[in-house]
PDB file of N, CA and C in Angstrom:
ATOM      1  N   MET A1211     112.922 188.212 124.193  1.00  0.00           N
ATOM      2  CA  MET A1211     113.868 189.313 124.093  1.00  0.00           C
ATOM      3  C   MET A1211     113.711 190.052 122.764  1.00  0.00           C
ATOM      4  N   MET A1212     113.585 189.313 121.677  1.00  0.00           N
ATOM      5  CA  MET A1212     113.448 189.913 120.359  1.00  0.00           C
ATOM      6  C   MET A1212     112.105 190.619 120.216  1.00  0.00           C
ATOM      7  N   TRP A1213     111.059 190.089 120.831  1.00  0.00           N
ATOM      8  CA  TRP A1213     109.725 190.678 120.727  1.00  0.00           C
ATOM      9  C   TRP A1213     109.663 192.034 121.419  1.00  0.00           C
ATOM     10  N   SER A1214     110.375 192.198 122.494  1.00  0.00           N
ATOM     11  CA  SER A1214     110.372 193.497 123.181  1.00  0.00           C
ATOM     12  C   SER A1214     111.049 194.564 122.311  1.00  0.00           C
ATOM     13  N   TYR A1215     112.094 194.179 121.606  1.00  0.00           N
ATOM     14  CA  TYR A1215     112.764 195.113 120.697  1.00  0.00           C
ATOM     15  C   TYR A1215     111.829 195.532 119.558  1.00  0.00           C
ATOM     16  N   ILE A1216     111.138 194.572 118.976  1.00  0.00           N
ATOM     17  CA  ILE A1216     110.213 194.866 117.876  1.00  0.00           C
ATOM     18  C   ILE A1216     109.063 195.728 118.377  1.00  0.00           C
ATOM     19  N   LEU A1217     108.548 195.463 119.564  1.00  0.00           N
ATOM     20  CA  LEU A1217     107.468 196.260 120.140  1.00  0.00           C
ATOM     21  C   LEU A1217     107.912 197.705 120.373  1.00  0.00           C
ATOM     22  N   LYS A1218     109.108 197.891 120.907  1.00  0.00           N
ATOM     23  CA  LYS A1218     109.644 199.243 121.100  1.00  0.00           C
ATOM     24  C   LYS A1218     109.823 199.953 119.759  1.00  0.00           C
ATOM     25  N   LEU A1219     110.289 199.237 118.762  1.00  0.00           N
ATOM     26  CA  LEU A1219     110.484 199.816 117.433  1.00  0.00           C
ATOM     27  C   LEU A1219     109.156 200.241 116.829  1.00  0.00           C
ATOM     28  N   ILE A1220     108.128 199.421 116.977  1.00  0.00           N
ATOM     29  CA  ILE A1220     106.812 199.742 116.427  1.00  0.00           C
ATOM     30  C   ILE A1220     106.214 200.961 117.122  1.00  0.00           C
ATOM     31  N   VAL A1221     106.475 201.140 118.405  1.00  0.00           N
ATOM     32  CA  VAL A1221     105.914 202.259 119.148  1.00  0.00           C
ATOM     33  C   VAL A1221     106.732 203.530 118.946  1.00  0.00           C
ATOM     34  N   LEU A1222     108.041 203.440 119.017  1.00  0.00           N
ATOM     35  CA  LEU A1222     108.887 204.637 119.007  1.00  0.00           C
ATOM     36  C   LEU A1222     109.151 205.203 117.620  1.00  0.00           C
ATOM     37  N   LEU A1223     109.191 204.383 116.587  1.00  0.00           N
ATOM     38  CA  LEU A1223     109.476 204.882 115.243  1.00  0.00           C
ATOM     39  C   LEU A1223     108.401 205.850 114.749  1.00  0.00           C
ATOM     40  N   PRO A1224     107.103 205.544 114.853  1.00  0.00           N
ATOM     41  CA  PRO A1224     106.097 206.548 114.455  1.00  0.00           C
ATOM     42  C   PRO A1224     106.119 207.787 115.338  1.00  0.00           C
ATOM     43  N   LEU A1225     106.454 207.623 116.606  1.00  0.00           N
ATOM     44  CA  LEU A1225     106.541 208.767 117.514  1.00  0.00           C
ATOM     45  C   LEU A1225     107.643 209.736 117.085  1.00  0.00           C
ATOM     46  N   VAL A1226     108.803 209.214 116.768  1.00  0.00           N
ATOM     47  CA  VAL A1226     109.913 210.061 116.323  1.00  0.00           C
ATOM     48  C   VAL A1226     109.597 210.703 114.977  1.00  0.00           C
ATOM     49  N   CYS A1227     109.010 209.960 114.048  1.00  0.00           N
ATOM     50  CA  CYS A1227     108.640 210.528 112.748  1.00  0.00           C
ATOM     51  C   CYS A1227     107.586 211.617 112.917  1.00  0.00           C
ATOM     52  N   GLY A1228     106.615 211.406 113.791  1.00  0.00           N
ATOM     53  CA  GLY A1228     105.600 212.416 114.054  1.00  0.00           C
ATOM     54  C   GLY A1228     106.190 213.677 114.660  1.00  0.00           C
ATOM     55  N   LEU A1229     107.142 213.535 115.564  1.00  0.00           N
ATOM     56  CA  LEU A1229     107.805 214.699 116.143  1.00  0.00           C
ATOM     57  C   LEU A1229     108.594 215.479 115.095  1.00  0.00           C
ATOM     58  N   MET A1230     109.258 214.778 114.186  1.00  0.00           N
ATOM     59  CA  MET A1230     110.005 215.462 113.124  1.00  0.00           C
ATOM     60  C   MET A1230     109.065 216.218 112.200  1.00  0.00           C
ATOM     61  N   ILE A1231     107.973 215.609 111.797  1.00  0.00           N
ATOM     62  CA  ILE A1231     107.011 216.271 110.910  1.00  0.00           C
ATOM     63  C   ILE A1231     106.375 217.458 111.618  1.00  0.00           C
ATOM     64  N   GLY A1232     106.044 217.317 112.898  1.00  0.00           N
ATOM     65  CA  GLY A1232     105.477 218.415 113.670  1.00  0.00           C
ATOM     66  C   GLY A1232     106.437 219.587 113.791  1.00  0.00           C
ATOM     67  N   CYS A1233     107.701 219.324 114.038  1.00  0.00           N
ATOM     68  CA  CYS A1233     108.701 220.393 114.135  1.00  0.00           C
ATOM     69  C   CYS A1233     108.876 221.114 112.799  1.00  0.00           C
ATOM     70  N   LEU A1234     108.910 220.382 111.704  1.00  0.00           N
ATOM     71  CA  LEU A1234     109.033 221.007 110.389  1.00  0.00           C
ATOM     72  C   LEU A1234     107.803 221.854 110.062  1.00  0.00           C
ATOM     73  N   TYR A1235     106.616 221.380 110.425  1.00  0.00           N
ATOM     74  CA  TYR A1235     105.392 222.136 110.195  1.00  0.00           C
ATOM     75  C   TYR A1235     105.401 223.428 111.007  1.00  0.00           C
ATOM     76  N   LEU A1236     105.768 223.358 112.270  1.00  0.00           N
ATOM     77  CA  LEU A1236     105.824 224.564 113.110  1.00  0.00           C
ATOM     78  C   LEU A1236     106.881 225.546 112.616  1.00  0.00           C
ATOM     79  N   TRP A1237     108.029 225.044 112.192  1.00  0.00           N
ATOM     80  CA  TRP A1237     109.077 225.935 111.676  1.00  0.00           C
ATOM     81  C   TRP A1237     108.585 226.689 110.447  1.00  0.00           C
ATOM     82  N   ARG A1238     107.896 225.994 109.569  1.00  0.00           N
ATOM     83  CA  ARG A1238     107.381 226.631 108.353  1.00  0.00           C
ATOM     84  C   ARG A1238     106.339 227.698 108.699  1.00  0.00           C
ATOM     85  N   ARG A1239     105.482 227.425 109.667  1.00  0.00           N
ATOM     86  CA  ARG A1239     104.450 228.391 110.064  1.00  0.00           C
ATOM     87  C   ARG A1239     105.060 229.606 110.766  1.00  0.00           C
ATOM     88  N   LEU A1240     106.051 229.393 111.604  1.00  0.00           N
ATOM     89  CA  LEU A1240     106.610 230.486 112.393  1.00  0.00           C
ATOM     90  C   LEU A1240     107.689 231.268 111.652  1.00  0.00           C
ATOM     91  N   GLU A1241     108.248 230.712 110.601  1.00  0.00           N
ATOM     92  CA  GLU A1241     109.319 231.379 109.864  1.00  0.00           C
ATOM     93  C   GLU A1241     108.832 232.681 109.234  1.00  0.00           C
ATOM     94  N   SER A1242     107.605 232.714 108.739  1.00  0.00           N
ATOM     95  CA  SER A1242     107.086 233.919 108.105  1.00  0.00           C
ATOM     96  C   SER A1242     106.792 235.024 109.118  1.00  0.00           C
ATOM     97  N   ARG A1243     106.641 234.681 110.382  1.00  0.00           N
ATOM     98  CA  ARG A1243     106.342 235.677 111.415  1.00  0.00           C
ATOM     99  C   ARG A1243     107.580 236.260 112.081  1.00  0.00           C
ATOM    100  N   MET A1244     108.759 235.816 111.687  1.00  0.00           N
ATOM    101  CA  MET A1244     109.989 236.328 112.289  1.00  0.00           C
ATOM    102  C   MET A1244     110.190 237.790 111.914  1.00  0.00           C
ATOM    103  N   PRO A1245     110.579 238.623 112.860  1.00  0.00           N
ATOM    104  CA  PRO A1245     110.775 240.049 112.558  1.00  0.00           C
ATOM    105  C   PRO A1245     111.959 240.268 111.628  1.00  0.00           C
ATOM    106  N   GLY A1246     111.835 241.303 110.789  1.00  0.00           N
ATOM    107  CA  GLY A1246     112.917 241.656 109.892  1.00  0.00           C
ATOM    108  C   GLY A1246     112.856 240.987 108.538  1.00  0.00           C
ATOM    109  N   ARG A1247     111.991 240.051 108.357  1.00  0.00           N
ATOM    110  CA  ARG A1247     111.913 239.336 107.084  1.00  0.00           C
ATOM    111  C   ARG A1247     111.029 240.063 106.065  1.00  0.00           C
ATOM    112  N   GLN A1248     109.963 240.696 106.491  1.00  0.00           N
ATOM    113  CA  GLN A1248     108.996 241.263 105.571  1.00  0.00           C
ATOM    114  C   GLN A1248     109.515 242.501 104.843  1.00  0.00           C
ATOM    115  N   GLN A1249     110.334 243.322 105.465  1.00  0.00           N
ATOM    116  CA  GLN A1249     110.795 244.545 104.836  1.00  0.00           C
ATOM    117  C   GLN A1249     111.808 244.287 103.721  1.00  0.00           C
ATOM    118  N   ALA A1250     112.511 243.197 103.760  1.00  0.00           N
ATOM    119  CA  ALA A1250     113.565 242.922 102.793  1.00  0.00           C
ATOM    120  C   ALA A1250     113.031 242.359 101.473  1.00  0.00           C
ATOM    121  N   ARG A1251     111.789 241.953 101.436  1.00  0.00           N
ATOM    122  CA  ARG A1251     111.258 241.306 100.234  1.00  0.00           C
ATOM    123  C   ARG A1251     110.541 242.301  99.334  1.00  0.00           C
ATOM    124  N   MET A1252     110.752 242.170  98.035  1.00  0.00           N
ATOM    125  CA  MET A1252     110.095 243.023  97.052  1.00  0.00           C
ATOM    126  C   MET A1252     108.796 242.396  96.548  1.00  0.00           C
ATOM    127  N   ILE A1253     108.654 241.089  96.728  1.00  0.00           N
ATOM    128  CA  ILE A1253     107.482 240.366  96.252  1.00  0.00           C
ATOM    129  C   ILE A1253     106.737 239.815  97.463  1.00  0.00           C
ATOM    130  N   ALA A1254     105.407 239.972  97.451  1.00  0.00           N
ATOM    131  CA  ALA A1254     104.584 239.419  98.529  1.00  0.00           C
ATOM    132  C   ALA A1254     103.415 238.672  97.905  1.00  0.00           C
ATOM    133  N   VAL A1255     103.265 237.406  98.259  1.00  0.00           N
ATOM    134  CA  VAL A1255     102.130 236.619  97.812  1.00  0.00           C
ATOM    135  C   VAL A1255     101.008 236.865  98.810  1.00  0.00           C
ATOM    136  N   LYS A1256      99.944 237.513  98.348  1.00  0.00           N
ATOM    137  CA  LYS A1256      98.849 237.890  99.231  1.00  0.00           C
ATOM    138  C   LYS A1256      97.875 236.746  99.465  1.00  0.00           C
ATOM    139  N   GLU A1257      97.554 236.007  98.413  1.00  0.00           N
ATOM    140  CA  GLU A1257      96.567 234.939  98.558  1.00  0.00           C
ATOM    141  C   GLU A1257      96.728 233.944  97.420  1.00  0.00           C
ATOM    142  N   THR A1258      96.433 232.688  97.706  1.00  0.00           N
ATOM    143  CA  THR A1258      96.406 231.660  96.675  1.00  0.00           C
ATOM    144  C   THR A1258      95.092 230.896  96.787  1.00  0.00           C
ATOM    145  N   MET A1259      94.647 230.362  95.655  1.00  0.00           N
ATOM    146  CA  MET A1259      93.411 229.585  95.635  1.00  0.00           C
ATOM    147  C   MET A1259      93.577 228.424  94.657  1.00  0.00           C
ATOM    148  N   MET A1260      93.244 227.229  95.135  1.00  0.00           N
ATOM    149  CA  MET A1260      93.309 226.041  94.293  1.00  0.00           C
ATOM    150  C   MET A1260      92.068 225.998  93.410  1.00  0.00           C
ATOM    151  N   ILE A1261      92.275 225.978  92.099  1.00  0.00           N
ATOM    152  CA  ILE A1261      91.173 225.917  91.153  1.00  0.00           C
ATOM    153  C   ILE A1261      90.871 224.464  90.785  1.00  0.00           C
ATOM    154  N   SER A1262      91.905 223.713  90.508  1.00  0.00           N
ATOM    155  CA  SER A1262      91.786 222.288  90.215  1.00  0.00           C
ATOM    156  C   SER A1262      93.053 221.625  90.744  1.00  0.00           C
ATOM    157  N   PRO A1263      93.146 220.303  90.730  1.00  0.00           N
ATOM    158  CA  PRO A1263      94.338 219.656  91.296  1.00  0.00           C
ATOM    159  C   PRO A1263      95.664 220.106  90.679  1.00  0.00           C
ATOM    160  N   GLY A1264      95.663 220.549  89.451  1.00  0.00           N
ATOM    161  CA  GLY A1264      96.915 220.969  88.842  1.00  0.00           C
ATOM    162  C   GLY A1264      97.005 222.455  88.571  1.00  0.00           C
ATOM    163  N   LEU A1265      96.016 223.235  89.050  1.00  0.00           N
ATOM    164  CA  LEU A1265      95.964 224.660  88.721  1.00  0.00           C
ATOM    165  C   LEU A1265      95.654 225.485  89.960  1.00  0.00           C
ATOM    166  N   ARG A1266      96.413 226.567  90.130  1.00  0.00           N
ATOM    167  CA  ARG A1266      96.257 227.437  91.285  1.00  0.00           C
ATOM    168  C   ARG A1266      96.341 228.887  90.832  1.00  0.00           C
ATOM    169  N   LEU A1267      95.505 229.757  91.406  1.00  0.00           N
ATOM    170  CA  LEU A1267      95.577 231.195  91.174  1.00  0.00           C
ATOM    171  C   LEU A1267      96.287 231.843  92.348  1.00  0.00           C
ATOM    172  N   ALA A1268      97.115 232.854  92.066  1.00  0.00           N
ATOM    173  CA  ALA A1268      97.844 233.550  93.125  1.00  0.00           C
ATOM    174  C   ALA A1268      97.794 235.046  92.879  1.00  0.00           C
ATOM    175  N   VAL A1269      97.625 235.806  93.964  1.00  0.00           N
ATOM    176  CA  VAL A1269      97.671 237.262  93.915  1.00  0.00           C
ATOM    177  C   VAL A1269      99.027 237.671  94.477  1.00  0.00           C
ATOM    178  N   VAL A1270      99.803 238.408  93.652  1.00  0.00           N
ATOM    179  CA  VAL A1270     101.166 238.779  94.006  1.00  0.00           C
ATOM    180  C   VAL A1270     101.309 240.289  93.934  1.00  0.00           C
ATOM    181  N   ASP A1271     101.888 240.904  94.972  1.00  0.00           N
ATOM    182  CA  ASP A1271     102.214 242.332  94.961  1.00  0.00           C
ATOM    183  C   ASP A1271     103.677 242.496  94.566  1.00  0.00           C
ATOM    184  N   PHE A1272     103.917 243.374  93.578  1.00  0.00           N
ATOM    185  CA  PHE A1272     105.274 243.619  93.120  1.00  0.00           C
ATOM    186  C   PHE A1272     105.389 245.053  92.622  1.00  0.00           C
ATOM    187  N   GLU A1273     106.238 245.858  93.251  1.00  0.00           N
ATOM    188  CA  GLU A1273     106.530 247.242  92.885  1.00  0.00           C
ATOM    189  C   GLU A1273     105.270 248.070  92.630  1.00  0.00           C
ATOM    190  N   GLY A1274     104.335 248.048  93.559  1.00  0.00           N
ATOM    191  CA  GLY A1274     103.131 248.860  93.439  1.00  0.00           C
ATOM    192  C   GLY A1274     102.065 248.288  92.533  1.00  0.00           C
ATOM    193  N   SER A1275     102.282 247.121  91.995  1.00  0.00           N
ATOM    194  CA  SER A1275     101.288 246.469  91.135  1.00  0.00           C
ATOM    195  C   SER A1275     100.797 245.196  91.799  1.00  0.00           C
ATOM    196  N   ARG A1276      99.565 244.867  91.550  1.00  0.00           N
ATOM    197  CA  ARG A1276      98.989 243.614  92.035  1.00  0.00           C
ATOM    198  C   ARG A1276      98.760 242.734  90.816  1.00  0.00           C
ATOM    199  N   LEU A1277      99.386 241.559  90.818  1.00  0.00           N
ATOM    200  CA  LEU A1277      99.332 240.646  89.688  1.00  0.00           C
ATOM    201  C   LEU A1277      98.514 239.412  90.051  1.00  0.00           C
ATOM    202  N   LEU A1278      97.640 239.001  89.149  1.00  0.00           N
ATOM    203  CA  LEU A1278      96.922 237.740  89.285  1.00  0.00           C
ATOM    204  C   LEU A1278      97.569 236.764  88.311  1.00  0.00           C
ATOM    205  N   VAL A1279      98.149 235.705  88.851  1.00  0.00           N
ATOM    206  CA  VAL A1279      98.862 234.740  88.020  1.00  0.00           C
ATOM    207  C   VAL A1279      98.241 233.355  88.185  1.00  0.00           C
ATOM    208  N   SER A1280      98.339 232.590  87.126  1.00  0.00           N
ATOM    209  CA  SER A1280      97.887 231.212  87.116  1.00  0.00           C
ATOM    210  C   SER A1280      99.125 230.322  87.180  1.00  0.00           C
ATOM    211  N   VAL A1281      99.159 229.439  88.151  1.00  0.00           N
ATOM    212  CA  VAL A1281     100.308 228.556  88.346  1.00  0.00           C
ATOM    213  C   VAL A1281      99.843 227.125  88.112  1.00  0.00           C
ATOM    214  N   GLY A1282     100.471 226.475  87.150  1.00  0.00           N
ATOM    215  CA  GLY A1282     100.101 225.103  86.830  1.00  0.00           C
ATOM    216  C   GLY A1282     101.307 224.284  86.444  1.00  0.00           C
ATOM    217  N   ARG A1283     101.048 223.107  85.971  1.00  0.00           N
ATOM    218  CA  ARG A1283     102.144 222.216  85.568  1.00  0.00           C
ATOM    219  C   ARG A1283     102.902 222.761  84.363  1.00  0.00           C
ATOM    220  N   GLY A1284     102.206 223.535  83.528  1.00  0.00           N
ATOM    221  CA  GLY A1284     102.831 224.100  82.341  1.00  0.00           C
ATOM    222  C   GLY A1284     103.634 225.357  82.609  1.00  0.00           C
ATOM    223  N   GLY A1285     103.540 225.910  83.811  1.00  0.00           N
ATOM    224  CA  GLY A1285     104.290 227.107  84.143  1.00  0.00           C
ATOM    225  C   GLY A1285     103.405 228.156  84.794  1.00  0.00           C
ATOM    226  N   VAL A1286     103.870 229.401  84.758  1.00  0.00           N
ATOM    227  CA  VAL A1286     103.171 230.532  85.363  1.00  0.00           C
ATOM    228  C   VAL A1286     102.755 231.489  84.255  1.00  0.00           C
ATOM    229  N   GLN A1287     101.477 231.924  84.282  1.00  0.00           N
ATOM    230  CA  GLN A1287     100.974 232.842  83.267  1.00  0.00           C
ATOM    231  C   GLN A1287     100.287 234.012  83.951  1.00  0.00           C
ATOM    232  N   LEU A1288     100.519 235.212  83.434  1.00  0.00           N
ATOM    233  CA  LEU A1288      99.877 236.409  83.945  1.00  0.00           C
ATOM    234  C   LEU A1288      98.430 236.437  83.465  1.00  0.00           C
ATOM    235  N   VAL A1289      97.480 236.591  84.410  1.00  0.00           N
ATOM    236  CA  VAL A1289      96.071 236.644  84.077  1.00  0.00           C
ATOM    237  C   VAL A1289      95.606 238.096  84.038  1.00  0.00           C
ATOM    238  N   ASP A1290      95.964 238.893  85.059  1.00  0.00           N
ATOM    239  CA  ASP A1290      95.522 240.279  85.139  1.00  0.00           C
ATOM    240  C   ASP A1290      96.526 241.084  85.942  1.00  0.00           C
ATOM    241  N   LYS A1291      96.561 242.403  85.693  1.00  0.00           N
ATOM    242  CA  LYS A1291      97.476 243.306  86.390  1.00  0.00           C
ATOM    243  C   LYS A1291      96.715 244.562  86.756  1.00  0.00           C
ATOM    244  N   SER A1292      96.883 245.040  87.998  1.00  0.00           N
ATOM    245  CA  SER A1292      96.224 246.269  88.434  1.00  0.00           C
ATOM    246  C   SER A1292      97.107 246.970  89.460  1.00  0.00           C
ATOM    247  N   LYS A1293      96.718 248.179  89.833  1.00  0.00           N
ATOM    248  CA  LYS A1293      97.428 248.918  90.873  1.00  0.00           C
ATOM    249  C   LYS A1293      97.164 248.254  92.208  1.00  0.00           C
ATOM    250  N   ALA A1294      98.178 248.212  93.062  1.00  0.00           N
ATOM    251  CA  ALA A1294      98.008 247.643  94.391  1.00  0.00           C
ATOM    252  C   ALA A1294      97.254 248.619  95.270  1.00  0.00           C
ATOM    253  N   VAL A1295      96.238 248.118  95.963  1.00  0.00           N
ATOM    254  CA  VAL A1295      95.437 248.926  96.865  1.00  0.00           C
ATOM    255  C   VAL A1295      95.549 248.286  98.244  1.00  0.00           C
ATOM    256  N   ASP A1296      96.030 249.046  99.226  1.00  0.00           N
ATOM    257  CA  ASP A1296      96.138 248.531 100.585  1.00  0.00           C
ATOM    258  C   ASP A1296      94.814 248.672 101.290  1.00  0.00           C
ATOM    259  N   VAL A1297      94.281 247.551 101.758  1.00  0.00           N
ATOM    260  CA  VAL A1297      93.017 247.545 102.487  1.00  0.00           C
ATOM    261  C   VAL A1297      93.318 247.127 103.920  1.00  0.00           C
ATOM    262  N   LEU A1298      92.915 247.945 104.864  1.00  0.00           N
ATOM    263  CA  LEU A1298      93.187 247.626 106.274  1.00  0.00           C
ATOM    264  C   LEU A1298      92.069 246.866 106.886  1.00  0.00           C
TER     265      LEU A1298
END
């Protein structure tokens, strides 16, 4: 009797955890595609690139300017600033 309970627990617990992680992953992916969200934001992160495990570069559009920032454990630093150019 006890072994059947443990067997069910071993099978169902990872299944439920996997379903929760899958739902959170899908929500995060689909949240950015919801209509009405993009027009309200003044800042748009166009692209990010991992340089090293603790350092990342990000391209950010803000009020007609395109900013290249370095994001690391020490904080955020402006690397370069230019006019935003829309490329289709």
